[in-house]
Amino acid sequence: MALQMFMTFGSWNCLLLLVALEYSKASSDVNESENSTAQHAPNAWFAASSSEPDERISVFELDYDYVQIPYEVTLWILLASLAKIGFHLYHRLPGLMPESCLLILVGALVGGIIFGTDHKSPPVMDSSIYFLYLLPPIVLEGGYFMPTRPFFENIGSILWWAVLGALINALGIGLSLYLICQVQAFGLGDVNLLQNLLFGSLISAVDPVAVLAVFEEARVNEQLYMMIFGEALLNDGITVVLYNMLIAFTKMHKFEDIEPVDILAGCARFIIVGVGGVMFGIVFGFISAFITRFTQNISAIEPLIVFMFSYLSYLAAETLYLSGILAITACAVTMKKYVEENVSQTSYTTIKYFMKMLSSVSETLIFIFMGVSTVGKNHEWNWAFICFTLAFCQIWRAISVFALFYVSNQFRTFPFSIKDQCIIFYSGVRGAGSFSLAFLLPLSLFPRKKMFVTATLVVIYFTVFIQGITIGPLVRYLDVKKTNKKESINEELHIRLMDHLKAGIEDVCGHWSHYQVRDKFKKFDHRYLRKILIRENLPKSSIVSLYKKLEMKQAIEMVETGILSSTAFSIPHQAQRIQGIKRLSPEDVESIRDILTCNMYQVRQRTLSYNKYNLKPQTSEKQAKEILIRRQNTLRESMRKGHSLPWGKPAGTKNIRYLSFPYGNPQSAGRDTRAAGISDDDGSNPGSPSITFSAHSRIRSLQKQQAPEIIPMKSLRRGGKTLSFGYQRSTSQEEHMGGSRRVALRPKPPFHAVDEEGESGGESEGEAFAVRSRWTTDREHGRDYHRSHSPLLQRK
Amino acid sequence: MIAPSSRPPLSPAHLPGPLGRVSGARPAASPPTPFPPAVSQASLVRLHHRFQALDRNKKGYLSRMDLQQIGALAVNPLGDRIIESFFPNGSQRVDFPGFVRVLAHFRPVEDEDTDQDPKKPEPLNSRRNKLHYAFQLYDLDRDGKISRHEMLQVLRLMVGVQVTEEQLENIADRTVQEADEDGDGAVSFLEFTKSLEKMDVEQKMSIRILK
């Protein structure tokens, strides 16, 4: 049914396109015949008035050439979007094949139409347009949504694999093809070494992220995910650098004149280009982070700043012949952390969505162009070259994967298994990048360009379709889960419990990482960078109002879904029910099983989840919120009953102001529960529906004892990097009166931002849920004063 | 000393003096020795780092508060119970040996374990002990049985809000009914084990970083 809709849309658009093309042909014919002087077809009306004064003023004119380029481009993009809608409507399809398959098909379709109507397609893609406009958004999106913590933890392996892998692949394929070309029988004698090397470099540009969506459900572990992502990120940059270098070589010398000096210079240049690009990116990232510090009054331009600076870094690097791709990647990575804290919520969302949109448009255009070139007359088919290209691509990828990982496994704490390596090998799917590079080969230097283009297209089609479709089953096969179809309800429940348990214990264990370097960087970051780059006083009012708005909505939702009524977590309610055991019929069992499977909470995704084409759906956020709310309720309930959860102690942080009372004092436990028990009675603060997170406290004057006043540190985890910041300003308000006995006991729901990399379906920043809790504490001195602490629930 | 491959199981006689008694004194970077490990040496070092990272006030032990600060546990439906399991017998603090003892349950089972000297006590990460740990998550009152009420509580924790109380009770009934063999209306540890005999518990309750 969905496919039918899609087909209808598709055919509608085809119809539209056909109609437009026919008209354009008609009108251009008419124009040419009537007015041969004007080149760019002016409006027929003008033509009429200048050369044919007798002509009537026509009421209805058609001028297609004026709008041709934007019109067709828009139509293409729309067509692709409609196809995507149809693609996702049929919900099993995204799991079967990567979305790039779809885009290629749409492109081929458009190409077919254009070819069929003999229409001259507008020159959308030439070198400058591609490198200046189409490529940067794609790279920016990749860099922005990259999860930083796993990236930096694995950076050694990633660099080793991405850089060396690309080099080995490029050189290997180039050299092998050169050897093949030497064989006279294939008729390829005129393709020299440089051209082969160039071809090798452009064909080794992989786009593995495209297949990530396919094996999302099979829980790929985080390391593997990061390797694939990192490779995709750096691979583009490296291949483009290689490509440009080799083109420069081709232009500069005749093949025979290349000396070892040149090769050395080439290598040095390679390194400089790479490193220089990264430096540029970092500098620009810091500048833009700094500027966003001051934009609180004109938040509408914040996205603009982010995009313009990233783009600027790209352009500036390109000016100096450094690698713009690496620059823009580094800029995005650097900027992201600080910008996210500085910009307003809406700007943040805007940035994310706009980035996705831009990159999606670029990629669509490239694929469509690829489709257009497929169906056409400019191909040169050479069996030997093409087959050997395909073979060598696979062979060299296998060699590079297994060799490089063998070496890096010696140094890794968690080596990659053979299964992981197979997945990495098989995910070497080529994408838009290689096609663009092939298409942009200068014809003057490459007389056999058509053959290269054909070969590239074949490789892309092969890898995208065949590898892309079969990688899903392969991964699932390798994962080998023994699923017992009919699990009893017991088993289902217990399995889910164990999954949650395992996820929880993994969280307790934390991440094994190189603490040293990370800690040092964090200290440096905390002391210097954040002071400079992060906005200081975020206005209270917006926070408070935001909180109020959220809380009300939460409250309304909760009432409607019946949480409030079913907060019968109380035990006595259950004790009364004495039930005989009912025998349940099989249908009941089935329905029970269904209820369980649908409604049990999903285990928090520890593995990253990145979808190139859309941002992550909301379900796990809702789930997380639900869990949190219920926990709050439970905790408050149990506190009310005086259970011994020593809830009352706020967290200790570096900002501890130890007042006269050391933390570990045994008396404090009793005091806390007593205080906590009393302090919770006012359940309703007239100002805010305080169901969710307000924990109220009273300042109690206790003799000679004061609990340490501690501002909890909120650790905000976004993109995987832990940002912990304390609030200096509120600390300053917290003066502790030396003489008076005041203490603010704050039974606080101690929770921090969730560390989730679940993520992101949408983005790698993984975002199931990030909670930013703020403590606005106001100490009025000299009164017994009751203050509500409202942690802020903010979705980022 | 601690050999990486052998894991003499943890038994009460071998426990070192509790760290918690030393107030304020921080041990140096190396973990306390000697320590009959339930995990490998390398993991021990890492766990010690983690312990120190969690212990923000450098008290030498962890309290519930410290564990509650792990953000991810807050959105885990079983978060509270997991935290509780670190504090057996109502204590308020967990020192490093206790911390490791709990986590040792999740060490992956290796094949060499199968030929164990039957006289030695079972290692903490045996199937039975893993199941026992999971059982204790259900059995809050430690009476050795999961009553229907306890099952219902766990269900409530794990199921979303759309399910009504009645449905939950049905499910709890059914769950107990399926596993209960001697008809006492509760699930004992043996019955629990039996109901999960087909499940690959060793793999489900193993964390590979604890190797």
mmCIF file of N, CA, C and O in Angstrom, chain A residues 206-258:
data_model
loop_
_atom_site.group_PDB
_atom_site.id
_atom_site.type_symbol
_atom_site.label_atom_id
_atom_site.label_comp_id
_atom_site.label_asym_id
_atom_site.label_seq_id
_atom_site.Cartn_x
_atom_site.Cartn_y
_atom_site.Cartn_z
ATOM 1 N N VAL A 206 35.667 5.412 0.607
ATOM 2 C CA VAL A 206 34.504 4.633 1.010
ATOM 3 C C VAL A 206 33.539 5.501 1.800
ATOM 4 O O VAL A 206 33.908 6.521 2.372
ATOM 5 N N ASP A 207 32.359 5.055 1.845
ATOM 6 C CA ASP A 207 31.308 5.742 2.568
ATOM 7 C C ASP A 207 30.571 4.724 3.423
ATOM 8 O O ASP A 207 29.403 4.401 3.171
ATOM 9 N N PRO A 208 31.224 4.202 4.429
ATOM 10 C CA PRO A 208 30.606 3.096 5.158
ATOM 11 C C PRO A 208 29.447 3.513 6.044
ATOM 12 O O PRO A 208 28.659 2.673 6.441
ATOM 13 N N VAL A 209 29.366 4.782 6.316
ATOM 14 C CA VAL A 209 28.296 5.194 7.213
ATOM 15 C C VAL A 209 26.936 4.901 6.620
ATOM 16 O O VAL A 209 25.960 4.696 7.320
ATOM 17 N N ALA A 210 26.931 4.849 5.306
ATOM 18 C CA ALA A 210 25.649 4.609 4.659
ATOM 19 C C ALA A 210 25.056 3.270 5.075
ATOM 20 O O ALA A 210 23.848 3.109 5.091
ATOM 21 N N VAL A 211 25.907 2.335 5.425
ATOM 22 C CA VAL A 211 25.357 1.033 5.774
ATOM 23 C C VAL A 211 25.096 0.895 7.255
ATOM 24 O O VAL A 211 24.560 -0.104 7.686
ATOM 25 N N LEU A 212 25.475 1.887 8.013
ATOM 26 C CA LEU A 212 25.313 1.749 9.456
ATOM 27 C C LEU A 212 23.867 1.569 9.834
ATOM 28 O O LEU A 212 23.552 0.835 10.763
ATOM 29 N N ALA A 213 23.018 2.232 9.116
ATOM 30 C CA ALA A 213 21.606 2.106 9.470
ATOM 31 C C ALA A 213 21.127 0.680 9.313
ATOM 32 O O ALA A 213 20.213 0.251 9.987
ATOM 33 N N VAL A 214 21.784 -0.043 8.436
ATOM 34 C CA VAL A 214 21.283 -1.370 8.150
ATOM 35 C C VAL A 214 21.517 -2.318 9.304
ATOM 36 O O VAL A 214 20.668 -3.141 9.615
ATOM 37 N N PHE A 215 22.649 -2.187 9.932
ATOM 38 C CA PHE A 215 22.802 -3.126 11.035
ATOM 39 C C PHE A 215 22.700 -2.449 12.382
ATOM 40 O O PHE A 215 23.381 -2.809 13.313
ATOM 41 N N GLU A 216 21.812 -1.545 12.455
ATOM 42 C CA GLU A 216 21.620 -0.890 13.736
ATOM 43 C C GLU A 216 21.070 -1.816 14.782
ATOM 44 O O GLU A 216 21.413 -1.731 15.942
ATOM 45 N N GLU A 217 20.161 -2.657 14.360
ATOM 46 C CA GLU A 217 19.532 -3.478 15.382
ATOM 47 C C GLU A 217 20.481 -4.519 15.933
ATOM 48 O O GLU A 217 20.420 -4.863 17.087
ATOM 49 N N ALA A 218 21.320 -5.020 15.066
ATOM 50 C CA ALA A 218 22.322 -5.944 15.593
ATOM 51 C C ALA A 218 23.293 -5.100 16.385
ATOM 52 O O ALA A 218 23.936 -4.229 15.857
ATOM 53 N N ARG A 219 23.403 -5.382 17.655
ATOM 54 C CA ARG A 219 24.137 -4.450 18.469
ATOM 55 C C ARG A 219 25.609 -4.480 18.167
ATOM 56 O O ARG A 219 26.362 -5.256 18.721
ATOM 57 N N VAL A 220 25.982 -3.608 17.306
ATOM 58 C CA VAL A 220 27.398 -3.499 17.007
ATOM 59 C C VAL A 220 28.058 -2.821 18.175
ATOM 60 O O VAL A 220 27.570 -1.827 18.670
ATOM 61 N N ASN A 221 29.171 -3.343 18.607
ATOM 62 C CA ASN A 221 29.724 -2.732 19.802
ATOM 63 C C ASN A 221 30.362 -1.394 19.468
ATOM 64 O O ASN A 221 30.666 -1.066 18.333
ATOM 65 N N GLU A 222 30.550 -0.644 20.511
ATOM 66 C CA GLU A 222 30.886 0.761 20.344
ATOM 67 C C GLU A 222 32.184 0.960 19.595
ATOM 68 O O GLU A 222 32.313 1.870 18.771
ATOM 69 N N GLN A 223 33.143 0.080 19.878
ATOM 70 C CA GLN A 223 34.442 0.265 19.245
ATOM 71 C C GLN A 223 34.335 0.112 17.740
ATOM 72 O O GLN A 223 34.877 0.907 16.973
ATOM 73 N N LEU A 224 33.623 -0.906 17.363
ATOM 74 C CA LEU A 224 33.479 -1.161 15.936
ATOM 75 C C LEU A 224 32.782 -0.010 15.252
ATOM 76 O O LEU A 224 33.184 0.467 14.190
ATOM 77 N N TYR A 225 31.747 0.434 15.902
ATOM 78 C CA TYR A 225 30.995 1.556 15.375
ATOM 79 C C TYR A 225 31.904 2.742 15.142
ATOM 80 O O TYR A 225 31.876 3.408 14.116
ATOM 81 N N MET A 226 32.729 2.993 16.152
ATOM 82 C CA MET A 226 33.597 4.153 16.070
ATOM 83 C C MET A 226 34.613 4.005 14.964
ATOM 84 O O MET A 226 34.957 4.976 14.302
ATOM 85 N N MET A 227 35.096 2.792 14.757
ATOM 86 C CA MET A 227 36.059 2.600 13.686
ATOM 87 C C MET A 227 35.431 2.917 12.343
ATOM 88 O O MET A 227 36.034 3.595 11.505
ATOM 89 N N ILE A 228 34.237 2.442 12.158
ATOM 90 C CA ILE A 228 33.591 2.688 10.877
ATOM 91 C C ILE A 228 33.338 4.176 10.689
ATOM 92 O O ILE A 228 33.593 4.756 9.632
ATOM 93 N N PHE A 229 32.845 4.779 11.735
ATOM 94 C CA PHE A 229 32.555 6.191 11.651
ATOM 95 C C PHE A 229 33.809 6.994 11.411
ATOM 96 O O PHE A 229 33.864 7.887 10.561
ATOM 97 N N GLY A 230 34.833 6.675 12.191
ATOM 98 C CA GLY A 230 36.069 7.423 12.050
ATOM 99 C C GLY A 230 36.656 7.264 10.665
ATOM 100 O O GLY A 230 37.164 8.227 10.074
ATOM 101 N N GLU A 231 36.556 6.053 10.153
ATOM 102 C CA GLU A 231 37.089 5.853 8.822
ATOM 103 C C GLU A 231 36.346 6.707 7.821
ATOM 104 O O GLU A 231 36.952 7.360 6.968
ATOM 105 N N ALA A 232 35.032 6.707 7.930
ATOM 106 C CA ALA A 232 34.253 7.508 6.985
ATOM 107 C C ALA A 232 34.650 8.964 7.068
ATOM 108 O O ALA A 232 34.771 9.650 6.067
ATOM 109 N N LEU A 233 34.851 9.415 8.277
ATOM 110 C CA LEU A 233 35.146 10.819 8.471
ATOM 111 C C LEU A 233 36.464 11.214 7.843
ATOM 112 O O LEU A 233 36.564 12.215 7.123
ATOM 113 N N LEU A 234 37.468 10.420 8.099
ATOM 114 C CA LEU A 234 38.794 10.834 7.651
ATOM 115 C C LEU A 234 39.090 10.414 6.228
ATOM 116 O O LEU A 234 39.961 10.965 5.590
ATOM 117 N N ASN A 235 38.358 9.453 5.787
ATOM 118 C CA ASN A 235 38.651 8.891 4.498
ATOM 119 C C ASN A 235 38.466 9.894 3.370
ATOM 120 O O ASN A 235 39.295 9.999 2.459
ATOM 121 N N ASP A 236 37.382 10.614 3.449
ATOM 122 C CA ASP A 236 37.138 11.630 2.423
ATOM 123 C C ASP A 236 38.301 12.588 2.326
ATOM 124 O O ASP A 236 38.825 12.871 1.250
ATOM 125 N N GLY A 237 38.686 13.079 3.498
ATOM 126 C CA GLY A 237 39.767 14.058 3.495
ATOM 127 C C GLY A 237 41.018 13.495 2.878
ATOM 128 O O GLY A 237 41.673 14.134 2.044
ATOM 129 N N ILE A 238 41.337 12.274 3.250
ATOM 130 C CA ILE A 238 42.605 11.721 2.777
ATOM 131 C C ILE A 238 42.574 11.458 1.296
ATOM 132 O O ILE A 238 43.535 11.746 0.570
ATOM 133 N N THR A 239 41.466 10.941 0.823
ATOM 134 C CA THR A 239 41.443 10.661 -0.608
ATOM 135 C C THR A 239 41.466 11.925 -1.433
ATOM 136 O O THR A 239 42.100 11.963 -2.486
ATOM 137 N N VAL A 240 40.808 12.956 -0.922
ATOM 138 C CA VAL A 240 40.840 14.196 -1.698
ATOM 139 C C VAL A 240 42.240 14.783 -1.719
ATOM 140 O O VAL A 240 42.704 15.303 -2.744
ATOM 141 N N VAL A 241 42.927 14.657 -0.581
ATOM 142 C CA VAL A 241 44.303 15.170 -0.560
ATOM 143 C C VAL A 241 45.169 14.416 -1.564
ATOM 144 O O VAL A 241 45.920 14.996 -2.343
ATOM 145 N N LEU A 242 45.026 13.098 -1.532
ATOM 146 C CA LEU A 242 45.789 12.278 -2.464
ATOM 147 C C LEU A 242 45.467 12.640 -3.900
ATOM 148 O O LEU A 242 46.341 12.779 -4.757
ATOM 149 N N TYR A 243 44.183 12.772 -4.128
ATOM 150 C CA TYR A 243 43.702 13.082 -5.463
ATOM 151 C C TYR A 243 44.316 14.375 -5.967
ATOM 152 O O TYR A 243 44.865 14.437 -7.071
ATOM 153 N N ASN A 244 44.236 15.394 -5.130
ATOM 154 C CA ASN A 244 44.771 16.677 -5.573
ATOM 155 C C ASN A 244 46.266 16.607 -5.806
ATOM 156 O O ASN A 244 46.793 17.184 -6.765
ATOM 157 N N MET A 245 46.911 15.876 -4.929
ATOM 158 C CA MET A 245 48.355 15.759 -5.097
ATOM 159 C C MET A 245 48.707 15.084 -6.395
ATOM 160 O O MET A 245 49.610 15.502 -7.131
ATOM 161 N N LEU A 246 47.987 14.015 -6.669
ATOM 162 C CA LEU A 246 48.318 13.288 -7.885
ATOM 163 C C LEU A 246 47.950 14.081 -9.128
ATOM 164 O O LEU A 246 48.635 13.993 -10.149
ATOM 165 N N ILE A 247 46.906 14.836 -9.040
ATOM 166 C CA ILE A 247 46.569 15.691 -10.180
ATOM 167 C C ILE A 247 47.673 16.713 -10.401
ATOM 168 O O ILE A 247 48.079 16.997 -11.535
ATOM 169 N N ALA A 248 48.156 17.246 -9.296
ATOM 170 C CA ALA A 248 49.259 18.203 -9.435
ATOM 171 C C ALA A 248 50.460 17.527 -10.081
ATOM 172 O O ALA A 248 51.128 18.104 -10.942
ATOM 173 N N PHE A 249 50.719 16.299 -9.652
ATOM 174 C CA PHE A 249 51.814 15.559 -10.270
ATOM 175 C C PHE A 249 51.594 15.399 -11.759
ATOM 176 O O PHE A 249 52.494 15.575 -12.569
ATOM 177 N N THR A 250 50.367 15.029 -12.080
ATOM 178 C CA THR A 250 50.092 14.802 -13.494
ATOM 179 C C THR A 250 50.283 16.065 -14.305
ATOM 180 O O THR A 250 50.759 16.038 -15.427
ATOM 181 N N LYS A 251 49.915 17.158 -13.724
ATOM 182 C CA LYS A 251 50.040 18.399 -14.481
ATOM 183 C C LYS A 251 51.482 18.829 -14.592
ATOM 184 O O LYS A 251 51.906 19.375 -15.601
ATOM 185 N N MET A 252 52.202 18.623 -13.524
ATOM 186 C CA MET A 252 53.534 19.197 -13.493
ATOM 187 C C MET A 252 54.488 18.528 -14.436
ATOM 188 O O MET A 252 55.194 19.165 -15.185
ATOM 189 N N HIS A 253 54.568 17.233 -14.300
ATOM 190 C CA HIS A 253 55.632 16.570 -15.044
ATOM 191 C C HIS A 253 55.087 15.654 -16.097
ATOM 192 O O HIS A 253 53.985 15.184 -15.996
ATOM 193 N N LYS A 254 55.933 15.373 -17.003
ATOM 194 C CA LYS A 254 55.674 14.201 -17.781
ATOM 195 C C LYS A 254 56.014 13.031 -16.886
ATOM 196 O O LYS A 254 56.813 13.159 -15.985
ATOM 197 N N PHE A 255 55.446 11.967 -17.157
ATOM 198 C CA PHE A 255 55.598 10.819 -16.268
ATOM 199 C C PHE A 255 57.048 10.445 -16.039
ATOM 200 O O PHE A 255 57.467 10.093 -14.947
ATOM 201 N N GLU A 256 57.850 10.589 -17.066
ATOM 202 C CA GLU A 256 59.218 10.091 -16.928
ATOM 203 C C GLU A 256 60.071 10.993 -16.067
ATOM 204 O O GLU A 256 61.128 10.599 -15.606
ATOM 205 N N ASP A 257 59.622 12.237 -15.869
ATOM 206 C CA ASP A 257 60.517 13.171 -15.192
ATOM 207 C C ASP A 257 60.396 13.148 -13.685
ATOM 208 O O ASP A 257 61.048 13.934 -13.014
ATOM 209 N N ILE A 258 59.557 12.329 -13.196
ATOM 210 C CA ILE A 258 59.354 12.383 -11.744
ATOM 211 C C ILE A 258 60.545 11.805 -11.036
ATOM 212 O O ILE A 258 60.973 10.698 -11.300
#
